[in-house]
Amino acid sequence: MQIPFFPESASTTADQVDYLYYYLSAVTVVMTTLIFAAVFIFAIKYRRRSEDEIPPPIHGSIKLEIAWSVIPFLIMLTFFWWGAQIFFANATPPADAMDVYAVGKQWMWKLQYPEGQREINELHVPVGRPVKVTLASEDVIHSFFIPAFRLKHDVVPGRYDTMWFTATKPGRYHLFCAEYCGTEHSGMVGWVTVMNEPDYENWLAASGAEGTMVQQGEVLFGQYGCVTCHQLDQQGRGPILRGVYGSRVQLADGKTVLADDAFIRESILNPNAKIVAGYKTDVMPSYQGQISEEGLLQLIVYIKSLATRPAAAFAPGTEPPQRIPPNGGKK
Amino acid sequence: MSTVLQDPQTVAETPNYLNAEYGWRSWLFTKDHKRIAILYIISITVMFFLGGIFAGLIRVELLTPQGDLVNSDTYNKFFTMHGIIMVFFFLIPSIPATLGNFFVPMMIGAKDLAFPRINLLSWYIYIAGAIFALAAVVMGGVDTGWTFYTPFSSTFSNTFVITAACGVFIAGFSSILTGLNFIVTIHKMRAPGMTWGRLPLFVWANYATSLIQVLGTPVVAITLALVGLERAFHIGIFDPAIGGDPILFQHMFWFYSHPAVYIMILPGMGVMSELVSCFSRKAVFGYPFVAASSIGIAVIGFLVWGHHMFVTGMSMYASLYFSLLSFLVAVPSAIKIFNWTATMFRGSISYATPMLYAFGFIGLFTIGGLTGLFLATLAVDVHVTDTYFVVAHFHYVMVGGMVLAYMGGLHFWWPKMTGKMYPEGWAKFAALLVFAGFNLTFFPQFIAGYLGQPRRYHAYAPEFQVYNVLSTAGATILGLGYIIPFIYFVWSLKYGAPAGNNPWKAKGLEWETTSPPPTYNFETTPIVTEEAYAYATHKKEEHVG
């Protein structure tokens, strides 16, 4: 039987974390050896030789106290600095990262791709391309953990989190839930398959999808009746959503807010939380509990697509608005 | 050893706190801090073995990668009950309520704690809390993990969360009252001449612990009360589905529970200072630094809770702050390790059992502390948090540190508490078993953790098995290492050789009175004329006397 000692390293982050880990381990081994050696040598050399012996008193040394406070702290600062650098580099996904969406649910991972493919407990990604995973939970806190990438991120209900990675080596790697989530927590596991780019394209093509996520979102946009008020090319009872995603929106209370995933999610589930300037409260009903987390993500992806789709696709001859105008139109 | 030979007869006949009164009433209504300490020792020993049984069941289940011994719900209850019992009903009260209760008043030359009735009350509150916790086990268990993370605990779990949370809530008051009692006692009841600069370091450590107990425990009480309210009445505090914030719970929980880690380790550090000094026959090297480092740990310990939350999506600037302060709080712990080691330099080192535990503590706590630095390092924590690496780390601190210190302290003061010696050969053997068994249990978990084995997994990937088998083998040895002392301690009560007043020739007021001590500790209030650990002057006095 093969006994593993280090985990496989399959992302750009993995090697960085490993080098830091080696450094920490080396310092630990050196320090532990020094302490053990001192204890061992003192215990032997100064062992009690007669019951009545009283050794000379030594009360302390300010110099030593300063030395063994300051030097370890300076060494620790190198840990701090190095660890923070990798952490910060991992905090913000690159702009060209491809999107994947993961929903944690007791006790499975549901993944969907912008091209519309959906999987359970399986994630397929191409090698060498940054991948941004948007994380959502249907119920309790989960944690999306890929040991071979040295990355994990909690999946917290009620909001979106993101993590990103660039895989470096084709293969199949564990995907674990790392935050205790109830009965089958240890069964909430899956696989990440890293593939070469052509294999990945083949896989995408071979995995059937009922339209892209944008198209799936568009269907929901019709099914839930969103389109009745949020018309695409003329003013309805709600704001026109074209061009909204990624812009700063003027609110009725005078504040502005960035129209990102979190804002759109909140506006669907709790419409009265932030009212856009020029609109009234209690016009839109809450969709809390009516749309699944996956559906919400599809709607968001669809609304996001409205930001970049050429205006001509909806209303020939008009410019896509960058902002919702204050007092936006008729009510 | 001359003292041992002098008075085997008189020891048995001296009036002492054990033979002052008889009958169960004399124990259950006692206001003597020493008797209350004994009540606590019995209670936490029961809880320790109960928590240990759950640990044993966990380890047996994890022998194989498949979850084949019990089902996952049962397994989840095992690790939850192991955690709740060990943390709240063993580790937190362990040293303060037992050795602290017994020896803090004696070490400062006081007749009792400042509030003897409150001291007894705190034991009853502890028992009430323990009854709730045990009721939760008997009724069917609880499966939230000892951390009670929301919204799982407040909305999704179908087990006896409120009952268990009540137990922890109630036991918290016991902890607050003990802390309060210690603070007042240490401020107001020191014998003449016992200045702050002469306090034994065990007293300093218990003082620092008491500060955390009084300031921190109310926060966890509030937090668990809110979980109960949300669970019972659906008040939206932590569950986002009803308007709450699940991460808020973690901030509140760790605001107490990280300092609680220092409640668990600081008194052990205090014991360490006593042991290293006594069995090296030297004053503790750098006394003011060791004393101040206890207070430093207590203060900085309140500012590092966010290091449990680096992967929750907390602001990265907050993460930066918590990472930096977590390194800072490691400095006072390092100071202690260095000073204890330096204390041994040119000492007269005895290999008596308590010192073997002290050697073990220095080794294991060093590893526990250094692996804590891995977890303070942001990018490494992202990988190892919530894996067995964390499990290994905190067991190195809690078991390798606190339990070893407790065992060392128990062996050190057993002759004083009972007037009897334990069998030294068996005690040394058991100490070696504990050290070997502990390392075999927990060292492999560092490797399994870095490989990626998540904690709280009922079934796991087959490649982790070898490390789990080693762990289970180690746990068997460790268990034996705990059972043997239990047997010989009980045995020694009847058959142990009389200990004499000061079998170790130790300094400290507790050794100047008889063993076991009289009800009011001292015949006459002692007057302190020298620093703590004045071994060199002790010699002179002996020659004069």
mmCIF file of N, CA, C and O in Angstrom, chain B residues 477-527:
data_model
loop_
_atom_site.group_PDB
_atom_site.id
_atom_site.type_symbol
_atom_site.label_atom_id
_atom_site.label_comp_id
_atom_site.label_asym_id
_atom_site.label_seq_id
_atom_site.Cartn_x
_atom_site.Cartn_y
_atom_site.Cartn_z
ATOM 1 N N ILE B 477 -2.916 3.335 24.130
ATOM 2 C CA ILE B 477 -1.833 3.488 25.117
ATOM 3 C C ILE B 477 -2.127 4.672 26.033
ATOM 4 O O ILE B 477 -1.968 4.599 27.252
ATOM 5 N N LEU B 478 -2.588 5.761 25.426
ATOM 6 C CA LEU B 478 -2.897 6.958 26.202
ATOM 7 C C LEU B 478 -3.964 6.653 27.254
ATOM 8 O O LEU B 478 -3.850 7.049 28.418
ATOM 9 N N GLY B 479 -4.994 5.916 26.846
ATOM 10 C CA GLY B 479 -6.064 5.561 27.773
ATOM 11 C C GLY B 479 -5.527 4.791 28.971
ATOM 12 O O GLY B 479 -5.873 5.070 30.129
ATOM 13 N N LEU B 480 -4.627 3.843 28.685
ATOM 14 C CA LEU B 480 -4.016 3.065 29.759
ATOM 15 C C LEU B 480 -3.230 3.989 30.696
ATOM 16 O O LEU B 480 -3.271 3.842 31.921
ATOM 17 N N GLY B 481 -2.540 4.954 30.082
ATOM 18 C CA GLY B 481 -1.760 5.912 30.867
ATOM 19 C C GLY B 481 -2.613 6.757 31.794
ATOM 20 O O GLY B 481 -2.110 7.320 32.771
ATOM 21 N N TYR B 482 -3.897 6.900 31.487
ATOM 22 C CA TYR B 482 -4.804 7.638 32.382
ATOM 23 C C TYR B 482 -5.399 6.727 33.452
ATOM 24 O O TYR B 482 -5.689 7.163 34.565
ATOM 25 N N ILE B 483 -5.649 5.459 33.077
ATOM 26 C CA ILE B 483 -6.322 4.551 34.011
ATOM 27 C C ILE B 483 -5.387 4.165 35.163
ATOM 28 O O ILE B 483 -5.796 4.095 36.323
ATOM 29 N N ILE B 484 -4.118 3.946 34.830
ATOM 30 C CA ILE B 484 -3.167 3.521 35.879
ATOM 31 C C ILE B 484 -3.095 4.548 37.023
ATOM 32 O O ILE B 484 -3.240 4.174 38.193
ATOM 33 N N PRO B 485 -2.900 5.851 36.738
ATOM 34 C CA PRO B 485 -2.871 6.811 37.856
ATOM 35 C C PRO B 485 -4.172 6.812 38.647
ATOM 36 O O PRO B 485 -4.150 6.929 39.877
ATOM 37 N N PHE B 486 -5.288 6.667 37.938
ATOM 38 C CA PHE B 486 -6.564 6.640 38.658
ATOM 39 C C PHE B 486 -6.547 5.529 39.700
ATOM 40 O O PHE B 486 -6.909 5.734 40.855
ATOM 41 N N ILE B 487 -6.064 4.355 39.274
ATOM 42 C CA ILE B 487 -6.043 3.215 40.200
ATOM 43 C C ILE B 487 -5.091 3.477 41.365
ATOM 44 O O ILE B 487 -5.447 3.311 42.527
ATOM 45 N N TYR B 488 -3.845 3.928 41.060
ATOM 46 C CA TYR B 488 -2.901 4.037 42.187
ATOM 47 C C TYR B 488 -3.199 5.236 43.079
ATOM 48 O O TYR B 488 -2.859 5.221 44.254
ATOM 49 N N PHE B 489 -3.852 6.260 42.544
ATOM 50 C CA PHE B 489 -4.246 7.362 43.431
ATOM 51 C C PHE B 489 -5.273 6.879 44.450
ATOM 52 O O PHE B 489 -5.162 7.136 45.654
ATOM 53 N N VAL B 490 -6.276 6.157 43.950
ATOM 54 C CA VAL B 490 -7.291 5.636 44.859
ATOM 55 C C VAL B 490 -6.643 4.673 45.858
ATOM 56 O O VAL B 490 -6.883 4.734 47.065
ATOM 57 N N TRP B 491 -5.783 3.818 45.329
ATOM 58 C CA TRP B 491 -5.073 2.847 46.176
ATOM 59 C C TRP B 491 -4.288 3.569 47.284
ATOM 60 O O TRP B 491 -4.303 3.172 48.449
ATOM 61 N N SER B 492 -3.620 4.663 46.901
ATOM 62 C CA SER B 492 -2.723 5.336 47.852
ATOM 63 C C SER B 492 -3.498 5.959 49.018
ATOM 64 O O SER B 492 -2.932 6.168 50.094
ATOM 65 N N LEU B 493 -4.770 6.246 48.818
ATOM 66 C CA LEU B 493 -5.542 6.855 49.907
ATOM 67 C C LEU B 493 -5.510 5.958 51.138
ATOM 68 O O LEU B 493 -5.480 6.424 52.269
ATOM 69 N N LYS B 494 -5.516 4.659 50.900
ATOM 70 C CA LYS B 494 -5.512 3.727 52.020
ATOM 71 C C LYS B 494 -4.117 3.169 52.289
ATOM 72 O O LYS B 494 -3.682 3.071 53.421
ATOM 73 N N TYR B 495 -3.415 2.831 51.194
ATOM 74 C CA TYR B 495 -2.164 2.095 51.371
ATOM 75 C C TYR B 495 -0.912 2.925 51.136
ATOM 76 O O TYR B 495 0.184 2.430 51.307
ATOM 77 N N GLY B 496 -1.068 4.151 50.688
ATOM 78 C CA GLY B 496 0.111 4.953 50.365
ATOM 79 C C GLY B 496 0.956 5.234 51.597
ATOM 80 O O GLY B 496 0.450 5.333 52.713
ATOM 81 N N ALA B 497 2.278 5.355 51.382
ATOM 82 C CA ALA B 497 3.165 5.685 52.497
ATOM 83 C C ALA B 497 2.872 7.105 52.953
ATOM 84 O O ALA B 497 2.521 7.959 52.140
ATOM 85 N N PRO B 498 2.983 7.390 54.269
ATOM 86 C CA PRO B 498 2.757 8.755 54.738
ATOM 87 C C PRO B 498 3.731 9.706 54.056
ATOM 88 O O PRO B 498 4.902 9.382 53.867
ATOM 89 N N ALA B 499 3.221 10.853 53.679
ATOM 90 C CA ALA B 499 4.024 11.731 52.837
ATOM 91 C C ALA B 499 4.900 12.678 53.639
ATOM 92 O O ALA B 499 5.935 13.128 53.165
ATOM 93 N N GLY B 500 4.495 13.017 54.828
ATOM 94 C CA GLY B 500 5.219 14.068 55.551
ATOM 95 C C GLY B 500 4.786 15.423 55.040
ATOM 96 O O GLY B 500 4.057 15.538 54.048
ATOM 97 N N ASN B 501 5.257 16.456 55.704
ATOM 98 C CA ASN B 501 4.772 17.790 55.366
ATOM 99 C C ASN B 501 5.350 18.325 54.064
ATOM 100 O O ASN B 501 4.708 19.100 53.377
ATOM 101 N N ASN B 502 6.576 17.908 53.754
ATOM 102 C CA ASN B 502 7.214 18.514 52.588
ATOM 103 C C ASN B 502 8.129 17.513 51.900
ATOM 104 O O ASN B 502 9.348 17.606 51.963
ATOM 105 N N PRO B 503 7.528 16.511 51.244
ATOM 106 C CA PRO B 503 8.341 15.430 50.677
ATOM 107 C C PRO B 503 9.317 15.910 49.601
ATOM 108 O O PRO B 503 10.339 15.270 49.373
ATOM 109 N N TRP B 504 9.008 17.008 48.935
ATOM 110 C CA TRP B 504 9.892 17.463 47.831
ATOM 111 C C TRP B 504 10.901 18.501 48.314
ATOM 112 O O TRP B 504 11.663 19.006 47.507
ATOM 113 N N LYS B 505 10.830 18.854 49.611
ATOM 114 C CA LYS B 505 11.612 19.989 50.110
ATOM 115 C C LYS B 505 11.351 21.228 49.269
ATOM 116 O O LYS B 505 12.277 21.934 48.839
ATOM 117 N N ALA B 506 10.086 21.449 49.007
ATOM 118 C CA ALA B 506 9.693 22.553 48.137
ATOM 119 C C ALA B 506 9.538 23.823 48.950
ATOM 120 O O ALA B 506 9.338 23.783 50.165
ATOM 121 N N LYS B 507 9.665 24.957 48.266
ATOM 122 C CA LYS B 507 9.357 26.248 48.891
ATOM 123 C C LYS B 507 7.879 26.542 48.663
ATOM 124 O O LYS B 507 7.221 25.944 47.830
ATOM 125 N N GLY B 508 7.378 27.511 49.384
ATOM 126 C CA GLY B 508 5.964 27.847 49.214
ATOM 127 C C GLY B 508 5.226 27.579 50.508
ATOM 128 O O GLY B 508 5.483 26.603 51.210
ATOM 129 N N LEU B 509 4.304 28.489 50.837
ATOM 130 C CA LEU B 509 3.611 28.398 52.123
ATOM 131 C C LEU B 509 2.839 27.104 52.282
ATOM 132 O O LEU B 509 2.692 26.599 53.401
ATOM 133 N N GLU B 510 2.328 26.547 51.156
ATOM 134 C CA GLU B 510 1.512 25.333 51.301
ATOM 135 C C GLU B 510 2.324 24.182 51.881
ATOM 136 O O GLU B 510 1.766 23.245 52.442
ATOM 137 N N TRP B 511 3.649 24.244 51.753
ATOM 138 C CA TRP B 511 4.486 23.156 52.259
ATOM 139 C C TRP B 511 4.897 23.379 53.702
ATOM 140 O O TRP B 511 5.555 22.546 54.296
ATOM 141 N N GLU B 512 4.557 24.529 54.253
ATOM 142 C CA GLU B 512 4.972 24.807 55.630
ATOM 143 C C GLU B 512 3.962 24.335 56.658
ATOM 144 O O GLU B 512 4.210 24.379 57.843
ATOM 145 N N THR B 513 2.813 23.902 56.203
ATOM 146 C CA THR B 513 1.809 23.400 57.126
ATOM 147 C C THR B 513 1.784 21.874 57.048
ATOM 148 O O THR B 513 2.537 21.276 56.282
ATOM 149 N N THR B 514 0.919 21.279 57.857
ATOM 150 C CA THR B 514 0.909 19.818 57.899
ATOM 151 C C THR B 514 0.228 19.231 56.674
ATOM 152 O O THR B 514 -0.465 19.913 55.936
ATOM 153 N N SER B 515 0.439 17.919 56.465
ATOM 154 C CA SER B 515 -0.214 17.208 55.359
ATOM 155 C C SER B 515 -1.067 16.102 55.946
ATOM 156 O O SER B 515 -0.521 15.264 56.649
ATOM 157 N N PRO B 516 -2.334 16.034 55.671
ATOM 158 C CA PRO B 516 -3.133 17.055 54.995
ATOM 159 C C PRO B 516 -3.254 18.300 55.873
ATOM 160 O O PRO B 516 -3.153 18.193 57.096
ATOM 161 N N PRO B 517 -3.528 19.438 55.291
ATOM 162 C CA PRO B 517 -3.554 20.678 56.060
ATOM 163 C C PRO B 517 -4.726 20.716 57.031
ATOM 164 O O PRO B 517 -5.748 20.076 56.796
ATOM 165 N N PRO B 518 -4.587 21.461 58.105
ATOM 166 C CA PRO B 518 -5.729 21.646 59.006
ATOM 167 C C PRO B 518 -6.814 22.480 58.322
ATOM 168 O O PRO B 518 -6.551 23.126 57.300
ATOM 169 N N THR B 519 -8.001 22.489 58.908
ATOM 170 C CA THR B 519 -9.141 23.141 58.261
ATOM 171 C C THR B 519 -8.846 24.585 57.878
ATOM 172 O O THR B 519 -9.212 25.026 56.803
ATOM 173 N N TYR B 520 -8.169 25.315 58.772
ATOM 174 C CA TYR B 520 -7.871 26.704 58.434
ATOM 175 C C TYR B 520 -6.450 26.886 57.925
ATOM 176 O O TYR B 520 -5.883 27.980 58.007
ATOM 177 N N ASN B 521 -5.898 25.808 57.401
ATOM 178 C CA ASN B 521 -4.637 25.811 56.657
ATOM 179 C C ASN B 521 -3.388 26.005 57.504
ATOM 180 O O ASN B 521 -2.410 25.297 57.354
ATOM 181 N N PHE B 522 -3.386 27.039 58.375
ATOM 182 C CA PHE B 522 -2.167 27.331 59.131
ATOM 183 C C PHE B 522 -2.534 27.476 60.604
ATOM 184 O O PHE B 522 -3.592 28.002 60.940
ATOM 185 N N GLU B 523 -1.640 27.031 61.484
ATOM 186 C CA GLU B 523 -1.850 27.215 62.918
ATOM 187 C C GLU B 523 -1.905 28.705 63.239
ATOM 188 O O GLU B 523 -2.795 29.185 63.936
ATOM 189 N N THR B 524 -0.921 29.413 62.701
ATOM 190 C CA THR B 524 -0.911 30.865 62.849
ATOM 191 C C THR B 524 -0.685 31.456 61.469
ATOM 192 O O THR B 524 -0.069 30.818 60.617
ATOM 193 N N THR B 525 -1.207 32.643 61.250
ATOM 194 C CA THR B 525 -1.045 33.263 59.942
ATOM 195 C C THR B 525 0.439 33.441 59.636
ATOM 196 O O THR B 525 1.176 34.025 60.429
ATOM 197 N N PRO B 526 0.878 32.901 58.496
ATOM 198 C CA PRO B 526 2.312 33.007 58.200
ATOM 199 C C PRO B 526 2.703 34.445 57.849
ATOM 200 O O PRO B 526 1.880 35.223 57.374
ATOM 201 N N ILE B 527 3.942 34.768 58.120
ATOM 202 C CA ILE B 527 4.480 36.066 57.728
ATOM 203 C C ILE B 527 5.564 35.814 56.692
ATOM 204 O O ILE B 527 6.471 35.010 56.910
#
